Tab-separated table of C-alpha atoms in Angstrom:
chain	number	residue	atom	x	y	z
A	201	MET	CA	-9.097	29.752	-39.741
A	202	ASN	CA	-5.325	29.532	-40.136
A	203	ILE	CA	-3.676	31.302	-37.307
A	204	PHE	CA	-0.279	29.708	-38.528
A	205	ARG	CA	-0.046	31.109	-41.646
A	206	LYS	CA	3.465	32.540	-42.140
A	207	LYS	CA	5.415	35.299	-43.526
A	208	ASP	CA	8.738	35.674	-44.802
A	209	PRO	CA	9.999	39.276	-43.008
A	210	ARG	CA	12.491	39.755	-45.555
A	211	GLN	CA	9.640	40.652	-47.952
A	212	ALA	CA	9.419	43.829	-46.178
A	213	LYS	CA	10.931	46.816	-47.131
A	214	ALA	CA	12.891	48.746	-45.101
A	215	GLU	CA	11.973	52.574	-44.701
A	216	MET	CA	14.475	53.522	-41.821
A	217	ALA	CA	17.733	54.542	-42.541
A	218	ARG	CA	20.882	51.975	-42.156
A	219	SER	CA	23.426	53.993	-40.230
A	220	LEU	CA	24.399	52.088	-37.316
A	221	GLY	CA	27.596	49.898	-37.015
A	222	VAL	CA	28.947	47.132	-34.350
A	223	ILE	CA	30.030	49.724	-32.049
A	224	ASP	CA	26.755	51.224	-32.071
A	225	LEU	CA	24.963	48.085	-31.423
A	226	VAL	CA	27.408	47.329	-28.719
A	227	PHE	CA	26.559	50.271	-26.842
A	228	LEU	CA	23.043	49.694	-27.285
A	229	GLY	CA	23.257	46.308	-25.855
A	230	LEU	CA	25.281	47.884	-22.773
A	231	GLY	CA	22.779	50.424	-22.710
A	232	SER	CA	19.993	48.123	-22.045
A	233	MET	CA	22.015	45.484	-19.847
A	234	VAL	CA	24.089	47.526	-17.534
A	235	GLY	CA	21.569	49.380	-15.356
A	236	THR	CA	19.858	48.249	-12.586
A	237	GLY	CA	20.965	45.197	-12.403
A	238	ILE	CA	24.470	46.033	-11.309
A	239	PHE	CA	23.482	48.840	-9.321
A	240	THR	CA	20.650	47.421	-7.116
A	241	ILE	CA	19.771	43.745	-8.324
A	242	THR	CA	23.786	42.277	-7.102
A	243	GLY	CA	23.151	43.592	-3.376
A	244	ILE	CA	19.779	42.455	-2.942
A	245	GLY	CA	20.859	39.027	-4.843
A	246	ALA	CA	23.791	38.345	-2.639
A	247	ALA	CA	21.753	39.451	0.860
A	248	ASN	CA	18.660	37.478	0.139
A	249	TYR	CA	19.524	34.245	-2.593
A	250	ALA	CA	23.237	33.344	-3.026
A	251	GLY	CA	25.563	35.182	-0.795
A	252	PRO	CA	29.060	35.416	-2.545
A	253	GLY	CA	27.933	32.768	-4.720
A	254	LEU	CA	25.908	35.214	-6.853
A	255	VAL	CA	29.172	35.070	-9.291
A	256	ILE	CA	27.693	31.334	-10.063
A	257	SER	CA	24.395	32.655	-10.587
A	258	ILE	CA	25.410	35.174	-13.060
A	259	ILE	CA	27.009	32.539	-14.737
A	260	ILE	CA	24.148	30.507	-15.049
A	261	ALA	CA	21.904	33.272	-16.189
A	262	ALA	CA	24.626	34.460	-18.564
A	263	VAL	CA	24.370	30.846	-20.125
A	264	ALA	CA	20.932	30.671	-20.227
A	265	VAL	CA	20.755	34.255	-21.618
A	266	GLY	CA	23.806	33.506	-23.944
A	267	ILE	CA	22.525	30.527	-25.570
A	268	SER	CA	19.256	32.490	-26.392
A	269	ALA	CA	21.642	35.163	-27.832
A	270	LEU	CA	22.858	32.233	-30.164
A	271	PHE	CA	19.599	31.868	-31.813
A	272	PHE	CA	19.218	35.754	-32.316
A	273	ALA	CA	22.222	35.616	-34.026
A	274	GLU	CA	21.294	32.942	-36.165
A	275	PHE	CA	18.117	34.409	-36.712
A	276	ALA	CA	19.254	37.778	-37.428
A	277	SER	CA	22.041	36.480	-39.706
A	278	ARG	CA	19.362	34.302	-41.916
A	279	LEU	CA	16.233	36.477	-41.725
A	280	PRO	CA	17.103	39.890	-41.350
A	281	ALA	CA	14.130	41.940	-40.449
A	282	ASN	CA	12.985	44.271	-37.683
A	283	GLY	CA	10.785	43.065	-35.082
A	284	GLY	CA	13.507	40.618	-33.617
A	285	ALA	CA	11.684	37.463	-31.894
A	286	TYR	CA	8.540	38.424	-33.066
A	287	SER	CA	9.454	38.509	-36.955
A	288	TYR	CA	11.460	35.046	-36.359
A	289	VAL	CA	8.791	33.396	-34.994
A	290	TYR	CA	6.477	34.952	-37.804
A	291	ALA	CA	8.377	33.192	-40.353
A	292	THR	CA	8.803	29.796	-38.682
A	293	LEU	CA	5.655	29.149	-36.646
A	294	GLY	CA	3.384	31.051	-37.897
A	295	GLU	CA	0.892	34.353	-37.122
A	296	PHE	CA	-0.921	33.590	-33.978
A	297	PRO	CA	2.748	32.237	-32.074
A	298	ALA	CA	4.513	35.335	-33.124
A	299	TRP	CA	1.773	37.887	-32.060
A	300	MET	CA	2.254	36.119	-28.319
A	301	VAL	CA	5.565	36.532	-28.461
A	302	GLY	CA	4.882	40.041	-29.721
A	303	TRP	CA	2.939	40.929	-27.147
A	304	MET	CA	5.285	39.554	-24.113
A	305	ILE	CA	7.879	41.259	-25.390
A	306	ILE	CA	5.470	44.642	-25.320
A	307	MET	CA	4.837	43.593	-21.807
A	308	GLU	CA	8.762	43.092	-20.603
A	309	PHE	CA	9.484	46.311	-22.447
A	310	LEU	CA	6.856	48.469	-21.287
A	311	ILE	CA	7.014	47.574	-17.702
A	312	ALA	CA	10.843	47.331	-17.781
A	313	ILE	CA	10.971	50.759	-19.127
A	314	SER	CA	8.515	52.297	-16.461
A	315	SER	CA	10.326	50.159	-13.601
A	316	VAL	CA	13.362	51.836	-14.306
A	317	ALA	CA	11.940	55.228	-14.587
A	318	SER	CA	10.440	55.070	-11.334
A	319	GLY	CA	13.931	53.637	-9.896
A	320	TRP	CA	15.494	56.813	-11.302
A	321	GLY	CA	12.839	59.215	-9.279
A	322	ALA	CA	13.600	57.201	-6.118
A	323	TYR	CA	17.207	57.806	-6.820
A	324	LEU	CA	16.383	61.452	-7.685
A	325	LYS	CA	14.576	62.172	-4.766
A	326	GLY	CA	17.128	60.870	-2.653
A	327	LEU	CA	19.431	63.220	-4.034
A	328	LEU	CA	17.256	65.812	-3.468
A	329	ALA	CA	16.492	65.213	-0.038
A	330	SER	CA	20.375	65.512	0.924
A	331	PHE	CA	19.807	69.072	-0.095
A	332	ASN	CA	16.167	68.827	1.958
A	333	ILE	CA	14.256	69.575	-1.339
A	334	THR	CA	10.641	67.320	-1.420
A	335	LEU	CA	8.177	67.431	-4.003
A	336	PRO	CA	4.432	68.380	-2.863
A	337	THR	CA	2.936	64.883	-1.451
A	338	ALA	CA	0.278	64.839	-4.260
A	339	LEU	CA	3.219	64.545	-6.939
A	340	ASN	CA	5.381	62.683	-4.639
A	341	GLY	CA	4.097	58.996	-5.221
A	342	THR	CA	2.054	56.542	-7.477
A	343	PHE	CA	-1.908	56.914	-7.532
A	344	ASP	CA	-2.904	56.123	-3.625
A	345	PRO	CA	-5.718	58.813	-2.315
A	346	SER	CA	-5.246	57.184	0.877
A	347	LYS	CA	-1.758	58.657	1.432
A	348	GLY	CA	-2.559	61.837	-0.796
A	349	THR	CA	-0.399	60.769	-3.547
A	350	TYR	CA	-1.826	60.846	-7.163
A	351	VAL	CA	1.052	61.072	-9.464
A	352	ASP	CA	5.168	60.188	-8.951
A	353	LEU	CA	6.155	63.658	-11.193
A	354	LEU	CA	9.730	62.551	-11.462
A	355	PRO	CA	9.434	59.358	-13.492
A	356	VAL	CA	6.912	61.026	-15.460
A	357	LEU	CA	9.153	63.852	-16.513
A	358	VAL	CA	12.369	61.168	-17.704
A	359	MET	CA	9.812	59.566	-19.688
A	360	VAL	CA	8.648	62.675	-21.287
A	361	ALA	CA	12.581	63.533	-21.899
A	362	VAL	CA	13.247	59.923	-23.047
A	363	THR	CA	10.477	60.155	-25.509
A	364	ALA	CA	11.265	63.207	-27.023
A	365	LEU	CA	15.148	62.170	-27.190
A	366	VAL	CA	13.939	58.414	-29.034
A	367	MET	CA	11.871	60.489	-31.438
A	368	MET	CA	15.248	62.448	-33.003
A	369	ASN	CA	17.037	60.241	-35.698
A	370	SER	CA	18.325	57.138	-34.820
A	371	LYS	CA	22.220	57.933	-35.010
A	372	SER	CA	21.997	60.902	-32.296
A	373	VAL	CA	20.007	58.980	-29.879
A	374	LEU	CA	22.385	56.339	-29.855
A	375	ARG	CA	25.452	58.556	-29.817
A	376	PHE	CA	24.237	60.194	-26.523
A	377	ASN	CA	23.239	56.869	-25.227
A	378	SER	CA	26.962	55.707	-26.079
A	379	PHE	CA	28.149	58.775	-24.028
A	380	LEU	CA	26.111	57.869	-20.890
A	381	VAL	CA	27.150	54.415	-20.923
A	382	ILE	CA	30.487	55.466	-21.339
A	383	LEU	CA	29.921	57.622	-17.999
A	384	LYS	CA	28.792	54.157	-16.552
A	385	PHE	CA	31.705	52.445	-17.019
A	386	SER	CA	33.566	55.275	-15.679
A	387	ALA	CA	32.039	54.683	-12.098
A	388	LEU	CA	32.066	50.836	-12.469
A	389	ALA	CA	35.807	50.919	-13.187
A	390	LEU	CA	36.217	53.722	-10.380
A	391	PHE	CA	34.491	51.033	-7.960
A	392	ILE	CA	36.477	48.024	-8.928
A	393	ILE	CA	39.902	49.894	-9.012
A	394	ALA	CA	38.889	51.744	-5.432
A	395	GLY	CA	37.178	48.788	-4.211
A	396	PHE	CA	40.071	46.307	-4.824
A	397	PHE	CA	42.009	47.573	-1.804
A	398	PHE	CA	39.484	46.853	0.505
A	399	ILE	CA	38.511	43.795	-0.046
A	400	LYS	CA	38.732	40.925	2.870
A	401	PRO	CA	38.466	37.608	1.769
A	402	ASP	CA	37.232	36.145	5.057
A	403	ASN	CA	33.866	37.724	3.492
A	404	TRP	CA	34.088	35.172	0.743
A	405	SER	CA	34.262	32.567	3.361
A	406	ASN	CA	30.962	30.982	3.290
A	407	PHE	CA	30.820	31.206	-0.436
A	408	MET	CA	27.451	29.462	-0.745
A	409	PRO	CA	25.269	29.983	2.453
A	410	PHE	CA	22.180	29.744	0.984
A	411	GLY	CA	23.475	26.861	-1.126
A	412	PHE	CA	22.651	25.389	-4.613
A	413	GLY	CA	19.003	25.428	-4.163
A	414	GLN	CA	16.625	23.433	-6.588
A	415	LEU	CA	16.440	23.399	-10.205
A	416	TYR	CA	12.619	23.873	-10.168
A	417	GLY	CA	10.505	25.627	-7.437
A	418	GLY	CA	13.540	27.298	-5.431
A	419	LYS	CA	13.226	30.154	-3.535
A	420	THR	CA	16.793	30.824	-2.144
A	421	GLY	CA	20.316	29.283	-3.757
A	422	ILE	CA	22.313	29.322	-6.677
A	423	VAL	CA	19.585	28.775	-9.170
A	424	ALA	CA	16.805	31.033	-7.353
A	425	GLY	CA	19.727	33.426	-7.676
A	426	ALA	CA	19.941	32.984	-11.356
A	427	SER	CA	16.446	33.608	-11.756
A	428	ILE	CA	16.725	37.247	-10.399
A	429	MET	CA	19.909	37.775	-11.584
A	430	PHE	CA	18.247	36.835	-15.542
A	431	PHE	CA	16.633	40.278	-14.990
A	432	ALA	CA	20.068	42.012	-14.864
A	433	PHE	CA	20.702	40.628	-18.755
A	434	LEU	CA	17.240	41.987	-20.017
A	435	GLY	CA	17.572	44.222	-22.916
A	436	PHE	CA	19.840	42.216	-24.936
A	437	GLU	CA	17.351	41.233	-27.435
A	438	SER	CA	17.192	45.082	-28.241
A	439	LEU	CA	19.767	44.806	-31.104
A	440	SER	CA	17.850	42.335	-32.782
A	441	MET	CA	15.276	45.048	-33.199
A	442	ALA	CA	17.485	47.474	-34.938
A	443	VAL	CA	17.937	44.986	-38.100
A	444	ASP	CA	16.366	47.625	-40.444
A	445	GLU	CA	18.718	50.478	-39.392
A	446	ALA	CA	22.270	48.342	-39.164
A	447	LYS	CA	24.669	48.423	-41.805
A	448	GLU	CA	24.880	44.829	-43.081
A	449	PRO	CA	22.582	43.378	-40.263
A	450	GLN	CA	23.422	39.424	-41.293
A	451	LYS	CA	26.922	40.389	-39.650
A	452	THR	CA	26.761	43.463	-37.238
A	453	VAL	CA	23.776	42.118	-35.322
A	454	PRO	CA	25.604	38.733	-34.125
A	455	ARG	CA	28.533	40.548	-33.855
A	456	GLY	CA	26.804	43.133	-31.476
A	457	ILE	CA	24.749	40.420	-29.252
A	458	THR	CA	27.778	38.521	-28.878
A	459	LEU	CA	30.435	41.430	-27.907
A	460	SER	CA	28.135	43.033	-25.678
A	461	LEU	CA	26.759	40.125	-23.915
A	462	ILE	CA	30.587	38.989	-23.031
A	463	ILE	CA	31.502	42.163	-21.805
A	464	VAL	CA	28.173	42.562	-19.350
A	465	THR	CA	29.128	39.178	-18.034
A	466	ILE	CA	32.571	39.780	-17.156
A	467	VAL	CA	31.709	43.382	-15.504
A	468	TYR	CA	28.778	41.598	-13.770
A	469	ILE	CA	31.278	38.834	-12.184
A	470	VAL	CA	34.189	41.496	-10.984
A	471	VAL	CA	31.954	43.936	-9.593
A	472	THR	CA	30.116	41.173	-7.887
A	473	LEU	CA	33.143	39.737	-6.357
A	474	VAL	CA	34.561	42.884	-5.515
A	475	LEU	CA	31.149	43.989	-3.559
A	476	THR	CA	30.869	41.115	-1.774
A	477	GLY	CA	34.785	41.333	-0.805
A	478	ILE	CA	34.400	44.825	0.478
A	479	VAL	CA	31.347	44.139	2.432
A	480	HIS	CA	29.494	41.021	3.760
A	481	TYR	CA	27.029	39.795	1.962
A	482	THR	CA	24.518	40.148	4.808
A	483	LYS	CA	24.339	43.819	4.767
A	484	LEU	CA	24.052	44.449	0.865
A	485	GLY	CA	20.450	44.300	0.955
A	486	VAL	CA	20.416	48.000	0.118
A	487	ALA	CA	18.788	49.611	-2.867
A	488	ASP	CA	22.222	51.060	-3.731
A	489	ALA	CA	24.481	48.376	-2.765
A	490	VAL	CA	27.560	49.582	-5.000
A	491	ALA	CA	27.574	53.314	-3.593
A	492	PHE	CA	26.780	51.660	-0.061
A	493	ALA	CA	29.984	49.353	-0.252
A	494	LEU	CA	32.215	52.471	-0.652
A	495	ARG	CA	30.310	54.570	2.000
A	496	HIS	CA	31.239	51.274	4.023
A	497	VAL	CA	35.003	51.844	3.742
A	498	GLY	CA	35.084	55.645	3.821
A	499	LEU	CA	34.913	56.617	0.239
A	500	SER	CA	32.154	58.976	0.483
A	501	TRP	CA	33.545	60.845	-2.532
A	502	ALA	CA	33.471	57.875	-4.749
A	503	ALA	CA	29.983	56.628	-3.748
A	504	ASN	CA	28.755	59.978	-4.294
A	505	TYR	CA	29.917	60.024	-8.104
A	506	VAL	CA	28.599	56.594	-8.385
A	507	SER	CA	25.257	57.388	-6.864
A	508	THR	CA	25.214	60.622	-9.114
A	509	VAL	CA	26.313	58.303	-12.616
A	510	ALA	CA	23.476	55.446	-11.336
A	511	ILE	CA	20.981	58.118	-11.968
A	512	LEU	CA	22.240	58.896	-15.308
A	513	THR	CA	22.632	54.790	-16.084
A	514	LEU	CA	18.957	54.255	-15.543
A	515	ILE	CA	18.154	56.808	-18.425
A	516	THR	CA	20.187	55.122	-20.951
A	517	VAL	CA	18.106	51.892	-20.141
A	518	CYS	CA	15.111	53.741	-20.449
A	519	ILE	CA	15.994	55.141	-23.819
A	520	SER	CA	17.703	51.707	-25.263
A	521	MET	CA	14.398	49.818	-24.172
A	522	THR	CA	12.271	52.645	-25.597
A	523	TYR	CA	14.237	52.733	-29.066
A	524	ALA	CA	13.792	48.611	-29.115
A	525	LEU	CA	10.080	48.538	-27.945
A	526	SER	CA	8.962	51.351	-30.384
A	527	ARG	CA	10.573	49.258	-33.477
A	528	THR	CA	8.802	45.744	-32.280
A	529	VAL	CA	5.051	47.735	-32.331
A	530	TYR	CA	5.888	49.096	-35.803
A	531	SER	CA	6.706	45.992	-37.120
A	532	ILE	CA	3.586	44.504	-35.508
A	533	SER	CA	1.350	47.195	-37.062
A	534	ARG	CA	3.089	46.935	-40.331
A	535	ASP	CA	1.678	43.086	-40.315
A	536	GLY	CA	-1.581	44.671	-39.488
A	537	LEU	CA	-1.811	43.239	-36.057
A	538	LEU	CA	-1.905	46.506	-34.454
A	539	PRO	CA	-3.236	49.435	-35.960
A	540	LYS	CA	-1.932	50.963	-39.423
A	541	SER	CA	-1.186	54.222	-37.599
A	542	PHE	CA	1.769	52.816	-35.809
A	543	ARG	CA	3.603	51.920	-38.726
A	544	HIS	CA	4.184	55.681	-40.028
A	545	ILE	CA	7.529	56.941	-40.650
A	546	SER	CA	8.770	60.483	-39.857
A	547	GLU	CA	9.743	62.146	-42.979
A	548	LYS	CA	12.634	64.075	-41.266
A	549	SER	CA	14.223	61.541	-38.635
A	550	LYS	CA	13.279	58.024	-40.508
A	551	ILE	CA	11.940	56.786	-37.166
A	552	PRO	CA	8.701	55.021	-36.358
A	553	ASP	CA	7.186	58.288	-34.789
A	554	ASN	CA	3.601	57.098	-33.763
A	555	ALA	CA	5.265	54.078	-32.033
A	556	THR	CA	7.501	55.957	-30.101
A	557	LEU	CA	4.636	58.234	-29.264
A	558	LEU	CA	2.388	55.151	-28.049
A	559	VAL	CA	5.286	53.421	-25.923
A	560	GLY	CA	6.229	56.770	-24.214
A	561	ILE	CA	2.384	57.755	-23.468
A	562	PHE	CA	1.875	54.137	-21.900
A	563	ALA	CA	5.619	53.976	-19.950
A	564	ILE	CA	4.684	57.531	-18.597
A	565	ILE	CA	1.090	56.474	-17.241
A	566	PHE	CA	2.567	53.362	-15.667
A	567	ALA	CA	5.520	55.039	-14.000
A	568	GLY	CA	3.612	57.852	-12.863
A	569	ILE	CA	0.663	56.080	-11.538
A	570	VAL	CA	1.028	52.604	-11.217
A	571	PRO	CA	2.956	51.057	-8.446
A	572	LEU	CA	5.964	48.862	-10.082
A	573	ALA	CA	8.463	47.796	-7.240
A	574	ALA	CA	6.892	43.869	-7.404
A	575	LEU	CA	6.996	43.611	-11.065
A	576	ALA	CA	10.596	42.420	-12.045
A	577	GLU	CA	9.664	38.776	-11.838
A	578	PHE	CA	6.707	39.584	-14.339
A	579	VAL	CA	9.180	41.190	-16.685
A	580	ASN	CA	11.145	37.871	-16.119
A	581	ILE	CA	8.546	35.484	-16.770
A	582	CYS	CA	7.372	37.244	-19.834
A	583	THR	CA	10.822	36.966	-21.320
A	584	LEU	CA	11.314	33.406	-20.295
A	585	ALA	CA	8.086	32.303	-22.037
A	586	TYR	CA	9.103	33.695	-24.955
A	587	LEU	CA	12.481	32.540	-25.386
A	588	ILE	CA	11.166	28.942	-24.996
A	589	VAL	CA	9.245	29.715	-28.469
A	590	LEU	CA	12.012	30.850	-29.874
A	591	ALA	CA	13.976	27.810	-29.119
A	592	VAL	CA	10.862	25.964	-30.894
A	593	ALA	CA	11.536	28.067	-33.525
A	594	LEU	CA	15.047	27.637	-34.331
A	595	ILE	CA	14.250	24.169	-34.636
A	596	LYS	CA	11.691	24.441	-36.843
A	597	LEU	CA	14.030	26.745	-39.028
A	598	ARG	CA	16.487	24.146	-39.449
A	599	GLN	CA	13.679	21.355	-40.110
A	600	ASP	CA	12.333	23.969	-43.208
A	601	LYS	CA	15.909	25.838	-44.386
A	602	GLY	CA	18.211	23.215	-42.992
A	603	THR	CA	21.889	24.847	-42.087
A	604	PRO	CA	22.734	28.116	-42.371
A	605	GLN	CA	25.478	28.742	-45.259
A	606	LYS	CA	29.115	29.840	-44.975
A	607	ASP	CA	28.672	33.643	-44.615
A	608	GLN	CA	25.913	33.087	-42.006
A	609	PHE	CA	26.003	32.782	-38.440
A	610	LYS	CA	25.507	28.953	-37.198
A	611	THR	CA	24.131	28.401	-33.611
A	612	PRO	CA	26.146	24.723	-32.794
A	613	LEU	CA	24.430	21.348	-31.421
A	614	VAL	CA	20.986	21.832	-32.844
A	615	PRO	CA	18.502	20.744	-31.570
A	616	ILE	CA	20.511	19.770	-28.184
A	617	LEU	CA	21.163	23.559	-27.415
A	618	PRO	CA	17.616	24.736	-28.241
A	619	ILE	CA	16.050	22.140	-25.405
A	620	ILE	CA	18.779	22.861	-22.707
A	621	SER	CA	17.732	26.328	-23.233
A	622	ILE	CA	13.937	25.265	-22.822
A	623	ILE	CA	14.676	23.125	-19.940
A	624	ILE	CA	16.404	26.061	-18.205
A	625	CYS	CA	13.960	28.704	-18.971
A	626	LEU	CA	11.377	26.295	-17.357
A	627	SER	CA	13.630	25.714	-14.403
A	628	LEU	CA	14.069	29.751	-13.624
A	629	MET	CA	10.178	30.411	-14.342
A	630	SER	CA	9.509	27.615	-11.679
A	631	GLN	CA	10.898	30.069	-9.045
A	632	PHE	CA	8.583	32.492	-9.104
A	633	MET	CA	5.800	33.502	-6.953
A	634	THR	CA	2.265	32.403	-7.303
A	635	VAL	CA	1.125	36.139	-7.961
A	636	THR	CA	3.480	36.525	-10.623
A	637	TRP	CA	2.086	33.268	-12.575
A	638	ILE	CA	-1.675	35.107	-12.117
A	639	ALA	CA	-0.545	38.264	-13.594
A	640	PHE	CA	1.014	36.201	-16.577
A	641	GLY	CA	-2.174	34.413	-16.923
A	642	ILE	CA	-3.938	37.519	-17.191
A	643	SER	CA	-1.542	38.817	-19.543
A	644	VAL	CA	-1.717	35.722	-22.012
A	645	LEU	CA	-5.475	36.073	-21.867
A	646	ILE	CA	-5.608	40.257	-22.711
A	647	GLY	CA	-2.869	39.035	-25.465
A	648	LEU	CA	-5.699	36.254	-27.074
A	649	LEU	CA	-8.315	38.948	-26.970
A	650	ILE	CA	-6.868	41.286	-28.788
A	651	TYR	CA	-5.444	38.841	-31.629
A	652	PHE	CA	-8.849	37.551	-32.199
A	653	LEU	CA	-10.995	40.433	-31.989
A	654	TYR	CA	-8.536	42.420	-33.899
A	655	GLY	CA	-4.952	41.116	-34.916
A	656	TYR	CA	-6.601	38.254	-36.900
A	657	LYS	CA	-9.070	40.107	-39.137
A	658	ASN	CA	-6.772	42.579	-40.078
A	659	SER	CA	-3.810	41.162	-40.194
A	660	GLU	CA	-1.671	41.704	-43.900
A	661	SER	CA	-1.472	37.886	-44.170
A	662	GLY	CA	-4.978	37.616	-44.016
A	663	THR	CA	-6.144	40.389	-46.696
A	664	LYS	CA	-3.406	39.005	-49.046
A	665	ILE	CA	-4.875	35.184	-48.773
A	666	SER	CA	-8.578	36.991	-49.442
A	667	LYS	CA	-7.734	38.848	-52.440
A	668	SER	CA	-5.976	35.957	-53.887
């Protein structure tokens, strides 16, 4: 049994249309990353984990993500193929590690999409409630017969709409996504400019009220804040999954990853400084921190605009992640590790339609029926786990293929930087609760069962070996 057989992802023919440039990819990255993190988690992170020192947590999280982004950039430059980390690991470490990475990506994105859809529903319910509009109890919550709730209708409706959008051709859906991203940044710009005049430096006087925390096993402090803020950067890997649809992917994908990450980090730092400058960190443990801060200083009109845009903002995250996940499912199916039907490309729109429908259907089920409020940590632990494997894969790539050529992106300080990345990821993983580790263990077990009961037997690599 050869579970470490390898496959060069460049051998797979791209069937999708190459229409995306650097700007399209930057907006895809911004659509994925700037969402729940900046409108919700910044406030909770400051109130419960790090105080104003959350800006240091953001920098640590950005460094952790940035190091991994360098790995993605080199892989995208040297092995340009759809599937992102899954395809890169397949080419370097082999099929089984690649499948587990692909499985972690599926878990990460599927739950993230569903939780964001649930968050969108919660925002809209609050807006409707201000007009005395409420849904019937049976359609107003996830499955809990004891409370009379069976389906959370609003998240279901938004995922139906998002799935329909992503079924369009890539250029059209990303154009709509870019419009929403611009709207999102207009709200953040309004918050920064208006909030600047209400900053009270005294609110920053106790800058690190929870201390630095522990590198391993801490629950509060700067490091624990970084483990939570890591969630705010999720989605940066979406760009590496658009390789088959990018023009000159060796150049555009690394540039897209780098630019979007730099922009997001700067925005997160500035927003957090203004947020904790306007309102004392102890009051920020609310779901709508940015709007709350504006209302706190009497700018209700600005708060209402931010709240309205926040509702639209969450849709961009759903769009970007649904787009990326469907491409990953397509790539895994193309390799035979998932059923062949999911590799089908629509003749009209040139997108993986069956894979998109699969992602949409499961996201609709999770968002409508399963309570997902406590699963942010699970999303993080899945991401950190496969980023560790990706760091090992980069070291292996350098051992097997040497350093990149002149026109390819080169990650500096290999293997030192990948080792640092592994240590940081393990540190952040150690901050999570026991229940998160149990859920992670169960998901790993399910992934193992799928591979050994279906994937190994149906793998394209295995079929080619048996025929030869």
